[in-house]
Tab-separated table of C-alpha atoms in Angstrom:
chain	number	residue	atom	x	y	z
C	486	UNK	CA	31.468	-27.656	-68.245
C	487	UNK	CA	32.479	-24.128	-67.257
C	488	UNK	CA	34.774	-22.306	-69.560
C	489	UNK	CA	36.677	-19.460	-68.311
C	490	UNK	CA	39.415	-17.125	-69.436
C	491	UNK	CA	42.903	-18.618	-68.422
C	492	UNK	CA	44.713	-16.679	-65.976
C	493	UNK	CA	47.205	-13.618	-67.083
C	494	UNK	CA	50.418	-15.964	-66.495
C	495	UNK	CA	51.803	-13.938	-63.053
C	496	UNK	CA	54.961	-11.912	-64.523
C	497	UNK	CA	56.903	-10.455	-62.262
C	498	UNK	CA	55.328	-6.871	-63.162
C	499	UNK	CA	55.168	-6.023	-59.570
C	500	UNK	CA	58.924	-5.048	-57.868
C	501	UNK	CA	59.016	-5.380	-54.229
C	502	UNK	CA	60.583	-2.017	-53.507
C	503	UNK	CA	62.512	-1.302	-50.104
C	504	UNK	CA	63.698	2.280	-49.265
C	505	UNK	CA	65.011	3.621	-46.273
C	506	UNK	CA	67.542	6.145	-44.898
C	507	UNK	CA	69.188	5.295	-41.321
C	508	UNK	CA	66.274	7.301	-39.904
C	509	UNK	CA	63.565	6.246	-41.619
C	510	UNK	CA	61.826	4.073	-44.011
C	511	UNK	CA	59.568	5.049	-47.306
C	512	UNK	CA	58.888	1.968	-48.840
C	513	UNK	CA	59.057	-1.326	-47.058
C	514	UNK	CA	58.475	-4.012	-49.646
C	515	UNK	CA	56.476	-2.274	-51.391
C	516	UNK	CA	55.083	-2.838	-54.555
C	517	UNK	CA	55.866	-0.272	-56.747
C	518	UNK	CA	55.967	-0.026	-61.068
C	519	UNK	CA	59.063	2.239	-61.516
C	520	UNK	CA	61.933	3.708	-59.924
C	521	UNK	CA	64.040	6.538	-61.603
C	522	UNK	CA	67.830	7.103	-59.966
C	523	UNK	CA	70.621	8.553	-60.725
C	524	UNK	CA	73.779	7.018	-60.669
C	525	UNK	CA	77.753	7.763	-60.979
C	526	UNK	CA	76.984	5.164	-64.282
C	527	UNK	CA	73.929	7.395	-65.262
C	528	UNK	CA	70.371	7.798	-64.812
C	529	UNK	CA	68.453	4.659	-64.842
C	530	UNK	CA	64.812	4.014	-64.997
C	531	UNK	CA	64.123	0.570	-63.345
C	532	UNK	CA	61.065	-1.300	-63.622
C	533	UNK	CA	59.936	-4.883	-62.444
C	534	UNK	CA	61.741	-7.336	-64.482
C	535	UNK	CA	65.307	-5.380	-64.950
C	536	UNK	CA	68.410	-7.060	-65.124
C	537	UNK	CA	70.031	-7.316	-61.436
C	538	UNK	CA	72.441	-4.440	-61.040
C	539	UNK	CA	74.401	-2.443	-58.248
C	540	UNK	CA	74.565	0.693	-58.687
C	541	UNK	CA	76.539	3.947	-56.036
C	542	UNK	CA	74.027	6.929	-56.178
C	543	UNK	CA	74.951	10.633	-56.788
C	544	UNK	CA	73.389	13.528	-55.041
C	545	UNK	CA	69.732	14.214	-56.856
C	546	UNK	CA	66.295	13.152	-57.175
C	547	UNK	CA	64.778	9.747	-56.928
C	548	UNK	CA	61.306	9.647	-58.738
C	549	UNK	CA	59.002	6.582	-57.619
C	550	UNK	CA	55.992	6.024	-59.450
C	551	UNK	CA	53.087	3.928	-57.447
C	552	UNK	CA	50.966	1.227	-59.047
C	553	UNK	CA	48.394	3.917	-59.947
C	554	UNK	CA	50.798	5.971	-61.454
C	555	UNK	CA	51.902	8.962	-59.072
C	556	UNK	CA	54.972	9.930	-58.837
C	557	UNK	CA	56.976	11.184	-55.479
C	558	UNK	CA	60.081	12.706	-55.607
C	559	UNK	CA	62.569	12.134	-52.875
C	560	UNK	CA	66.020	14.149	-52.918
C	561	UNK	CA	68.827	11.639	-52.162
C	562	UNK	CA	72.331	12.913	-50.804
C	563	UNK	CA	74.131	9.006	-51.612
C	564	UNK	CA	73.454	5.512	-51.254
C	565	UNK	CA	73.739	2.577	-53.297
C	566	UNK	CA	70.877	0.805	-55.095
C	567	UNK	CA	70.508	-3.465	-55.427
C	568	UNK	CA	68.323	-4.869	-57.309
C	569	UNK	CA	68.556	-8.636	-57.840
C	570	UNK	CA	65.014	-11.314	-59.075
C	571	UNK	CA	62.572	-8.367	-58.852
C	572	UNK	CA	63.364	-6.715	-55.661
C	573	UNK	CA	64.887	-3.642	-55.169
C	574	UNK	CA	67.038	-2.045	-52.318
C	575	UNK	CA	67.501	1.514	-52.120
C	576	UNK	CA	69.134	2.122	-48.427
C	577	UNK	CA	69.885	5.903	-49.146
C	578	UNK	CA	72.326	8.442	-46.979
C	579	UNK	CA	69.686	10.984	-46.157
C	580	UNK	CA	66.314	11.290	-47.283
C	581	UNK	CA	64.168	14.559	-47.973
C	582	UNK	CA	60.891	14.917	-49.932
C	583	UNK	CA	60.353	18.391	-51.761
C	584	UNK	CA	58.923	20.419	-48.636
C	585	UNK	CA	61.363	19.777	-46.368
C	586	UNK	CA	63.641	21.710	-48.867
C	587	UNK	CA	64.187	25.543	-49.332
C	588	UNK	CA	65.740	26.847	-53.013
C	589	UNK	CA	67.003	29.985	-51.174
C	590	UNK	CA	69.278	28.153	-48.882
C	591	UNK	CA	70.438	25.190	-51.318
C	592	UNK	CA	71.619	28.294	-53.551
C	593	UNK	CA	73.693	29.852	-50.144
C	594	UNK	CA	74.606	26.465	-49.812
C	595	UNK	CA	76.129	26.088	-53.266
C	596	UNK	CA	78.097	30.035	-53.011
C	597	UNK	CA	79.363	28.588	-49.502
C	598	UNK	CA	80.912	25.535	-50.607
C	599	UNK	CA	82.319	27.356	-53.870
C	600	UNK	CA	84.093	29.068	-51.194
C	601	UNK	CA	85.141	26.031	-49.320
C	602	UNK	CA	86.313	24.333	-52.116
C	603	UNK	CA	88.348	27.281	-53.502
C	604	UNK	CA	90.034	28.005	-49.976
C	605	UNK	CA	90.696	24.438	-49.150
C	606	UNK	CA	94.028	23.342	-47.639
C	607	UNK	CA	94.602	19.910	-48.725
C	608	UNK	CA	93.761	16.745	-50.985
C	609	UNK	CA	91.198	15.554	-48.504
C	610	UNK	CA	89.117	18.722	-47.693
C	611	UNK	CA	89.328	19.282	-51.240
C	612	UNK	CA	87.290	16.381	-52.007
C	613	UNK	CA	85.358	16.936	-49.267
C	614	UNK	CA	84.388	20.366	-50.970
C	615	UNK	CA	83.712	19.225	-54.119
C	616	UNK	CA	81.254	16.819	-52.776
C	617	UNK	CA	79.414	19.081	-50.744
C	618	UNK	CA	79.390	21.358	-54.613
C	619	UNK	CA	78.014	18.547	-56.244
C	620	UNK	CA	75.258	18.089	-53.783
C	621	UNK	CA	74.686	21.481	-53.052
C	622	UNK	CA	74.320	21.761	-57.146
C	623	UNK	CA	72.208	19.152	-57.726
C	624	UNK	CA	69.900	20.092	-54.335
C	625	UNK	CA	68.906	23.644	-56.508
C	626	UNK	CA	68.536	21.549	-59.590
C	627	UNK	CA	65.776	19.446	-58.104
C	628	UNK	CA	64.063	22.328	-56.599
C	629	UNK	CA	64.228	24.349	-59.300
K	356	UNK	CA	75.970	-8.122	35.101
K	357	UNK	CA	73.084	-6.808	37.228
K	358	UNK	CA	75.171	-4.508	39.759
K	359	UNK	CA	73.917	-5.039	43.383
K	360	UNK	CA	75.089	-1.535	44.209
K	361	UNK	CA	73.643	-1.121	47.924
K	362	UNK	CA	71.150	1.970	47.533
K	363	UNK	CA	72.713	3.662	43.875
K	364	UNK	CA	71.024	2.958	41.081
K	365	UNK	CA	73.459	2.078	38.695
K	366	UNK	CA	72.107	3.454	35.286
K	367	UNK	CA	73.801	0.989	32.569
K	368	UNK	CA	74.162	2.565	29.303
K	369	UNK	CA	71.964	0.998	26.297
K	370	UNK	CA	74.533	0.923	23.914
K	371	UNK	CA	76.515	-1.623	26.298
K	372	UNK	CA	74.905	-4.379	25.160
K	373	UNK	CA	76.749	-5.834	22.360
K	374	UNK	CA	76.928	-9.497	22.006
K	375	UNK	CA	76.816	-10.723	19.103
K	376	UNK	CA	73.692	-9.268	17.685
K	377	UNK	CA	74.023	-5.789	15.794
K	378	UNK	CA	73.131	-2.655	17.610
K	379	UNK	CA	70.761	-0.367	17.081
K	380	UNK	CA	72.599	2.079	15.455
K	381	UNK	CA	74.464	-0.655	13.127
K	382	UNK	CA	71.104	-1.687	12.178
K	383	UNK	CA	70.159	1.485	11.407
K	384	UNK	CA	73.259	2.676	9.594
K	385	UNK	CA	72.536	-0.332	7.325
K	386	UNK	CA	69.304	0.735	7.118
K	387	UNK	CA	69.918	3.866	5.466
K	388	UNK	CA	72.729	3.117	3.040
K	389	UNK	CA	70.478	0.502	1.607
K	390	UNK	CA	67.457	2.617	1.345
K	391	UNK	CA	69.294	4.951	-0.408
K	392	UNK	CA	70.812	2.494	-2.557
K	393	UNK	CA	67.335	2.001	-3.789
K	394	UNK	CA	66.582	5.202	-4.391
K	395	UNK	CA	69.695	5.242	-7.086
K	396	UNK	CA	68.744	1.716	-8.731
K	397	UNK	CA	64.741	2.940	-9.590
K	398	UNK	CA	66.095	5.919	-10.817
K	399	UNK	CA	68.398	3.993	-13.085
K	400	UNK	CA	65.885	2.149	-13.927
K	401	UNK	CA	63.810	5.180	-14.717
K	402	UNK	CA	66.427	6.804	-17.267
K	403	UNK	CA	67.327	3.063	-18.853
K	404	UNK	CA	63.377	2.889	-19.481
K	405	UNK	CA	63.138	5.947	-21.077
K	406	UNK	CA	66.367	5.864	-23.135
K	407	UNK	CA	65.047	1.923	-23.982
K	408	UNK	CA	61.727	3.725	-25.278
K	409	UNK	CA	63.507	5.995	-27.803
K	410	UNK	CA	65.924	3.191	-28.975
K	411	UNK	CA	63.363	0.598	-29.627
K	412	UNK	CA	62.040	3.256	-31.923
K	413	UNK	CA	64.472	4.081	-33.324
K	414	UNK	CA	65.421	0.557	-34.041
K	415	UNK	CA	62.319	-0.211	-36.562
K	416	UNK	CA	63.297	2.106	-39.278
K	417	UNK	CA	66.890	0.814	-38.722
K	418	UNK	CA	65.880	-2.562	-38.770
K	419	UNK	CA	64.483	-1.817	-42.606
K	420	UNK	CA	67.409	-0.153	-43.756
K	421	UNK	CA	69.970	-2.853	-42.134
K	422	UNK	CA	68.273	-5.396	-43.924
K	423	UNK	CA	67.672	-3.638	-47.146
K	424	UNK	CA	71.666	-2.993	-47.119
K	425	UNK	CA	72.699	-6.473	-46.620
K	426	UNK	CA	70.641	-7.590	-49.413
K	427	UNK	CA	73.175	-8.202	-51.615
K	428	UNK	CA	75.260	-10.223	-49.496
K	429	UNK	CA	72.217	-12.464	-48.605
K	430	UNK	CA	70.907	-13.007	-52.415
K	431	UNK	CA	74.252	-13.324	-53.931
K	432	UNK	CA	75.784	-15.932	-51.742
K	433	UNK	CA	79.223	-15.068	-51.214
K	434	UNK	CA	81.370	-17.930	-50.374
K	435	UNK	CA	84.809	-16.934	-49.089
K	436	UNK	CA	87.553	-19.203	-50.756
K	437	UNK	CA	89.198	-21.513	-48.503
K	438	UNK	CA	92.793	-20.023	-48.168
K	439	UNK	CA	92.284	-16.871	-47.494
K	440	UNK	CA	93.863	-16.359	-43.806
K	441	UNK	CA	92.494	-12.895	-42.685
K	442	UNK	CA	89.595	-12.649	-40.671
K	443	UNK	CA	88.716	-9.275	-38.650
K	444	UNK	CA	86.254	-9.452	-35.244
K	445	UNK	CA	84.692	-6.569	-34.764
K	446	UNK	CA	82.723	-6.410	-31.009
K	447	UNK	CA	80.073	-4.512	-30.620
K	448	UNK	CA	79.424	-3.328	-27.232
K	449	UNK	CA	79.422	-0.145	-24.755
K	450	UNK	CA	81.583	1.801	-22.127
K	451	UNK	CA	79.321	1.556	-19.639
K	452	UNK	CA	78.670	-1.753	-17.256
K	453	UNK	CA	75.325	-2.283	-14.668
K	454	UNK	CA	73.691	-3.776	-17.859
K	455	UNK	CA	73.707	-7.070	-17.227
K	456	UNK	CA	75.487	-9.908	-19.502
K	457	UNK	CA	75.510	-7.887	-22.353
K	458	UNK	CA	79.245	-7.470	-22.328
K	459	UNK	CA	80.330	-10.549	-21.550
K	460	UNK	CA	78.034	-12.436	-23.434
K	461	UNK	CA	79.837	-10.241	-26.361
K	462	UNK	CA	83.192	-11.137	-25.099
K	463	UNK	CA	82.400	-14.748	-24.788
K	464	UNK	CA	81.463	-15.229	-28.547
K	465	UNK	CA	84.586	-12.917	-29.325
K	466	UNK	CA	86.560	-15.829	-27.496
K	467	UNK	CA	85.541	-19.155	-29.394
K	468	UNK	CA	85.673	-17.602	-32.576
K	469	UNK	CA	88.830	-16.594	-31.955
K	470	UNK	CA	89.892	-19.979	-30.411
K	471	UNK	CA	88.170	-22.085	-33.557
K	472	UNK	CA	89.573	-19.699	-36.364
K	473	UNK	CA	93.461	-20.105	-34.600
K	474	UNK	CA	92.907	-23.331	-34.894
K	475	UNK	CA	91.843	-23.128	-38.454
K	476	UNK	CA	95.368	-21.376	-39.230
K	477	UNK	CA	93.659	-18.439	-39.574
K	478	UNK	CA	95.057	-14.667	-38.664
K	479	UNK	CA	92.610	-13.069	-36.256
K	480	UNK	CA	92.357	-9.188	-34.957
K	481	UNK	CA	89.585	-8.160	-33.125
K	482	UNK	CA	88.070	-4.429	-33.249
K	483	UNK	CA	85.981	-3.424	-29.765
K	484	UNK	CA	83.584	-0.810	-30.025
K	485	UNK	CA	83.159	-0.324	-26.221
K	486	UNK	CA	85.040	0.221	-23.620
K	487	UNK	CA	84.497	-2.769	-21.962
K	488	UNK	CA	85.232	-5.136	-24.215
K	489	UNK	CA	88.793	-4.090	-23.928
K	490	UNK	CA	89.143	-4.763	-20.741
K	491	UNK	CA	87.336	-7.917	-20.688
K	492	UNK	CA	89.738	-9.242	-23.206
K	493	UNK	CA	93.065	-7.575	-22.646
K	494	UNK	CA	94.654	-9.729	-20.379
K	495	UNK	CA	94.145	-12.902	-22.731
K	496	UNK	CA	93.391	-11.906	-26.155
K	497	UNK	CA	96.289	-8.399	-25.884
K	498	UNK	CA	97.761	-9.234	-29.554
K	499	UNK	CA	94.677	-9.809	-31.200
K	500	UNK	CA	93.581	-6.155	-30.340
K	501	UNK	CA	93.976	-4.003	-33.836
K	502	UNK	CA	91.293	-0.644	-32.409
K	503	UNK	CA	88.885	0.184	-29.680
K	504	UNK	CA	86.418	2.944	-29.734
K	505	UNK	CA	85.502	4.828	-26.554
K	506	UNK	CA	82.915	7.345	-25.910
K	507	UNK	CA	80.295	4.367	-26.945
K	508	UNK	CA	76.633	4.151	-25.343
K	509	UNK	CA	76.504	7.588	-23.675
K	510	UNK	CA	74.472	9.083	-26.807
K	511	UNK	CA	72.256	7.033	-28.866
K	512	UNK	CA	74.532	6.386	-32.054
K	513	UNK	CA	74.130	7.839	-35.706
K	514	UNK	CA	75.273	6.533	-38.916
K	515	UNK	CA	77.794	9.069	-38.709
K	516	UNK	CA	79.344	7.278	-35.989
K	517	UNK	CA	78.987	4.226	-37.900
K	518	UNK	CA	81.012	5.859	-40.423
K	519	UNK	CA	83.754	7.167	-38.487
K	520	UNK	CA	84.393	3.612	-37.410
K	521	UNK	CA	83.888	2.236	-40.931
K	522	UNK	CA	86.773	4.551	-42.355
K	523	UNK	CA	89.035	3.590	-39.421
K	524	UNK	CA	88.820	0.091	-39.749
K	525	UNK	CA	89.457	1.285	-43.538
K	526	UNK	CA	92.318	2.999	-43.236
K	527	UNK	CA	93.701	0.479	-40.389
K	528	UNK	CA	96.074	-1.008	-42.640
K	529	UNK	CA	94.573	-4.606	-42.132
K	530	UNK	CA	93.446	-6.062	-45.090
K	531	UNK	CA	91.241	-8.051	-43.924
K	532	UNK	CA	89.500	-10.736	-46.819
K	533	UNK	CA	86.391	-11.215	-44.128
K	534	UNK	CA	85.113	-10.465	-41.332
K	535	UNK	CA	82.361	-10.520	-38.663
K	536	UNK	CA	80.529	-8.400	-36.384
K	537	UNK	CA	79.768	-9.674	-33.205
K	538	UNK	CA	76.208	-7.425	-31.710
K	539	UNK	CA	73.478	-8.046	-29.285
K	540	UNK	CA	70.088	-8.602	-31.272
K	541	UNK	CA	67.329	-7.589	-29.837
K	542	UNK	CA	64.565	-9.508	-29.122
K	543	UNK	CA	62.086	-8.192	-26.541
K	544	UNK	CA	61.992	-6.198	-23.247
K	545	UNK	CA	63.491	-9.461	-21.546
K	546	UNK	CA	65.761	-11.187	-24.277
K	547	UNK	CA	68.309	-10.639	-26.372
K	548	UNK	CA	70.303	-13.019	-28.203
K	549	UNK	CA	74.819	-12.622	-29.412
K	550	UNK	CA	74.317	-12.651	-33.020
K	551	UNK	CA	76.865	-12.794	-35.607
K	552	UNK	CA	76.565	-10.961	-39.181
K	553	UNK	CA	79.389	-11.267	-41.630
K	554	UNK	CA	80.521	-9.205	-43.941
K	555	UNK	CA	83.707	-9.522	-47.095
K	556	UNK	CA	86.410	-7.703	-48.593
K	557	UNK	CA	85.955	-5.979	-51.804
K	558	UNK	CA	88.445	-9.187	-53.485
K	559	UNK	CA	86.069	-11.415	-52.222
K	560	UNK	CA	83.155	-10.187	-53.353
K	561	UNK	CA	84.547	-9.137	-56.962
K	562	UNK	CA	85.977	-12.626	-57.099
K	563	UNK	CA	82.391	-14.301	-56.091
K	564	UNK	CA	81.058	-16.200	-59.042
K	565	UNK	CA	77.098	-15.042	-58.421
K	566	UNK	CA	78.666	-11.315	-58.375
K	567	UNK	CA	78.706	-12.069	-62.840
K	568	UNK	CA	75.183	-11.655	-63.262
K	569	UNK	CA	74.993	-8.160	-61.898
K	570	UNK	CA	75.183	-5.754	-65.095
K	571	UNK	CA	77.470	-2.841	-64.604
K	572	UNK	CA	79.514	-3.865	-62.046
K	573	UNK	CA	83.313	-1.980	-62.328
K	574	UNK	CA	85.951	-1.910	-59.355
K	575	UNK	CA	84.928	1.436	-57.998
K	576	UNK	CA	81.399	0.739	-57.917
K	577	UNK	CA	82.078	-2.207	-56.004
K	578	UNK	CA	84.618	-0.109	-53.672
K	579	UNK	CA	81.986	2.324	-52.753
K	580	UNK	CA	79.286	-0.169	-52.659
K	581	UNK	CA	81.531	-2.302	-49.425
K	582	UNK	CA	82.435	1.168	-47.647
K	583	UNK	CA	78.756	1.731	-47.847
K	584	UNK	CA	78.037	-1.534	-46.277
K	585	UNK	CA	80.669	-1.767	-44.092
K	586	UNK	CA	79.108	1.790	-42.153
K	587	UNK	CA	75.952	0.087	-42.935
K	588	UNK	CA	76.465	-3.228	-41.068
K	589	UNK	CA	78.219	-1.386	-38.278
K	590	UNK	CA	75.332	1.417	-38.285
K	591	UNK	CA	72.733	-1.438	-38.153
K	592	UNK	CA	74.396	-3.705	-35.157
K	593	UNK	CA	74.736	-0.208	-33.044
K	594	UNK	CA	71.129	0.372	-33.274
K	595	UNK	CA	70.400	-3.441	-32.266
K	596	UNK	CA	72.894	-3.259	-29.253
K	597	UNK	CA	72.163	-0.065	-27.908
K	598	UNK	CA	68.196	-1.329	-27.391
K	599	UNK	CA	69.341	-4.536	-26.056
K	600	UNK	CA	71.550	-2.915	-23.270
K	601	UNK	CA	69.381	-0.476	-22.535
K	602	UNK	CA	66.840	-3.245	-21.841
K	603	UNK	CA	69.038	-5.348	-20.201
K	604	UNK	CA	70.248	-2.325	-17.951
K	605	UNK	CA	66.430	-1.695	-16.810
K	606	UNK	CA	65.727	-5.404	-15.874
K	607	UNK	CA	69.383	-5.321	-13.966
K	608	UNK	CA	68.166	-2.195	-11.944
K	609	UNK	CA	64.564	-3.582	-11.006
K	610	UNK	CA	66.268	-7.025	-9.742
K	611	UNK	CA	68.612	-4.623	-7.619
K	612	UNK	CA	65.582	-2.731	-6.462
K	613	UNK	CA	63.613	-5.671	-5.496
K	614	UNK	CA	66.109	-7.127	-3.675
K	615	UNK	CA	67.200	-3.966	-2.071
K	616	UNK	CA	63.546	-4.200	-0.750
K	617	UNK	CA	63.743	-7.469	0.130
K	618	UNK	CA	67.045	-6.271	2.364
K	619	UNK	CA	65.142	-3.685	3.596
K	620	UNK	CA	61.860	-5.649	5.033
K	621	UNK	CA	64.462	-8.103	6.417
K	622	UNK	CA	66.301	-5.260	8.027
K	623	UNK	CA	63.286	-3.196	9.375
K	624	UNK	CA	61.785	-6.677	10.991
K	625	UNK	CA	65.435	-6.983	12.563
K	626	UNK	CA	64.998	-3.673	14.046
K	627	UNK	CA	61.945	-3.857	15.582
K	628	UNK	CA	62.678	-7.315	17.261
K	629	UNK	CA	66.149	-5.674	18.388
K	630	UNK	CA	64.684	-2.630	19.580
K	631	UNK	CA	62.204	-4.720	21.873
K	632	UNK	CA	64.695	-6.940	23.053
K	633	UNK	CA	66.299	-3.804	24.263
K	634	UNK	CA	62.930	-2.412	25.911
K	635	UNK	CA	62.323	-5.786	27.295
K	636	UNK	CA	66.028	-5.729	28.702
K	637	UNK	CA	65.509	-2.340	30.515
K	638	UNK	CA	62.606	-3.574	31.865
K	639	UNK	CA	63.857	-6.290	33.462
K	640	UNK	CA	66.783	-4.717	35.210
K	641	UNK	CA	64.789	-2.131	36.291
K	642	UNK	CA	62.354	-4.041	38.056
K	643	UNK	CA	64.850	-6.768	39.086
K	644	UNK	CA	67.099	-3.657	40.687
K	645	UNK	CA	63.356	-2.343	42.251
K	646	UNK	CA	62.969	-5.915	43.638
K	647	UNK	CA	66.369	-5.767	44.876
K	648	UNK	CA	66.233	-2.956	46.810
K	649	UNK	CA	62.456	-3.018	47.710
């Protein structure tokens, strides 16, 4: 009779991880161990077997971190982030990894929409302002 | 008809000799409009191919994302409660026509829907995105119209257009509790196939059962999570029905070129057999006038 070691029972420890702007698509159901975002409810860090949530993403940096261990940063303008049995969507606004990025004109960005927000007419391009701010803001924060 | 003028030869013009066969020239004229003809349906063909090439491209990343968006809907299961009367249509389509069914085909599904949900009792208005839509269904379906968007199919569409329709429908005033959108999915270089996707209101969703087991769930994250969708969903069945006309557009140009060809091999064979007859014509009243007078 051959004895052998009984199989690790198969936990969900994998999470099939989809990520994609409108343009293009990082991670097609891919398996990935953790996913770091940052939410209007907070920052999260969300591994395989997380409770299903639904969560509206603000302006910042999404940190993915491979089987092996690496980590990629992505900068995320918005999007909203589902995650139900061990999958995970992350369909995102707009999409840009670290070198597509230049701290000198995220900071001009930031002055200009100080400006904007300071000289604007009306309830709507106010908000419109602030938002651009808050992404302009958190843009030099990741890069910095 | 052959003039027995005594010693003048009587010189009969060619272009006398209508019956009921075309002339020369007629044949000709017909000739030309229909080559050229051609000329404009391979070049359409040309530009659909090219502007097929960078939609079906662009249609595999938005394929990912579409999906990846609708998740939710999929894995939760929303079941829309029984009396709840308003339903929204929204048609997606484009402003311009020489593209085969794709409109219609649209319009069509637009039609029964709307037929089997007045039947149902329910309230119906119908959104076009595309010119032609409206005036497929304007004459019939007038009071169901809420929108239409022009300016559709001329550029290849962003999610920013997506979103400008996405806050109109919005800020329409409707309050829709479901809703539909009625696209052209692609399937390959030759097919395509009306599909329907449907998406809810924010009350319907919130008031789904499944919807309990998400943690962290408050109104305005739900809010911003359906306007997301919504421009999502339309952003999605843009991308699918731009590749689909574009493909149908190039297969409607070839068949026009082909059978301009065809015209034009029928037409050149009619020629030459005219133009001989004509020869063969002179010929003989030539040498029947020689014979007469020699």
């Amino acid at each position: 009779m051959v004895r052998s070691y009984a199989e690790a029972a198969t936990s969900p420890a994998q999470m099939s991880f989809t990520f994609a702007s409108p343009t293009q698509v990082l991670y097609n159901r891919a398996t990935v161990k953790q996913v770091d975002v940052l939410t209007l409810s907070g920052s999260f860090r969300i591994l395989a077997a997380h409770v299903p949530t639904l969560q509206v993403l603000k302006p910042g940096v999404v940190t993915v971190f491979a089987e092996d261990g690496t980590a990629t940063r992505y900068f995320v303008s918005s999007g909203s982030n589902i995650n139900a049995d061990s999958s995970m969507q992350l369909p995102a606004e707009e999409v840009a990894t670290s070198d597509m990025l230049d701290l000198a004109t995220a900071k001009s960005n930031v002055n200009k929409a100080l400006s904007h927000l300071a000289a604007a007419p009306d309830e709507t391009a106010k908000v419109e302002a602030q938002i651009n701010v808050e992404a302009s803001e958190a843009l030099v924060k990741a890069l910095e | 008809m052959f003039s027995r003028g005594a010693a003048v030869l009587v010189y009969q013009p060619q272009w006398g000799q209508v019956r009921n066969m075309a002339t020369l020239k007629d044949i000709t004229r017909r000739l030309k409009s229909i080559k050229n003809i051609q000329k404009i349906t391979k070049s359409m063909k040309m530009v659909a191919a090219a502007k097929y090439a960078r939609a079906e491209r662009e249609l595999k990343p938005a394929r990912v994302y579409g999906v990846g968006a609708l998740a939710l809907y999929e894995k939760a299961e929303i079941k829309v409660p029984e009396d709840k009367k308003k339903h929204l249509i929204i048609g997606v389509s484009s402003d311009r026509g020489l593209c085969g069914a794709i409109h219609t085909s649209v319009a069509k599904a637009i039609k029964t829907e709307i037929s089997t949900l007045s039947d149902a009792g329910k309230d119906v208005m119908v959104v076009g995105v595309g010119d032609k839509l409206r005036g497929l269904l304007q004459r019939t379906h007038n009071k169901h119209f809420l929108v239409t968007f022009k300016e559709v199919g001329r550029k290849p569409p962003s999610f920013g257009d997506a979103s400008v329709v996405a806050l109109e429908l919005l800020n329409s005033g409707y309050e829709f509790d479901e809703g539909s959108v009625i696209y052209n999915r692609f399937r390959s270089v030759i097919s395509y196939k009306t599909d329907e996707k449907p998406f809810y209101s924010l009350d319907t969703v919130s008031g789904a059962e499944s919807i309990s087991i998400y943690d962290d769930i408050d109104a305005d994250v739900l809010r911003n999570y359906q306007e997301f969708t919504l421009a999502n969903i339309l952003f999605y069945s843009l991308k699918e029905s731009t590749t689909s006309e574009q493909s149908a557009r190039m297969t409607a140009m070839d068949n026009a070129s082909k059978n301009a060809s065809e015209i034009i091999d029928k037409l050149t064979l009619t020629f030459n057999r005219t133009r001989q007859a004509v020869i063969t014509k002179e010929l003989i009243e030539i040498i029947s006038g020689a014979a007469a007078l020699g």
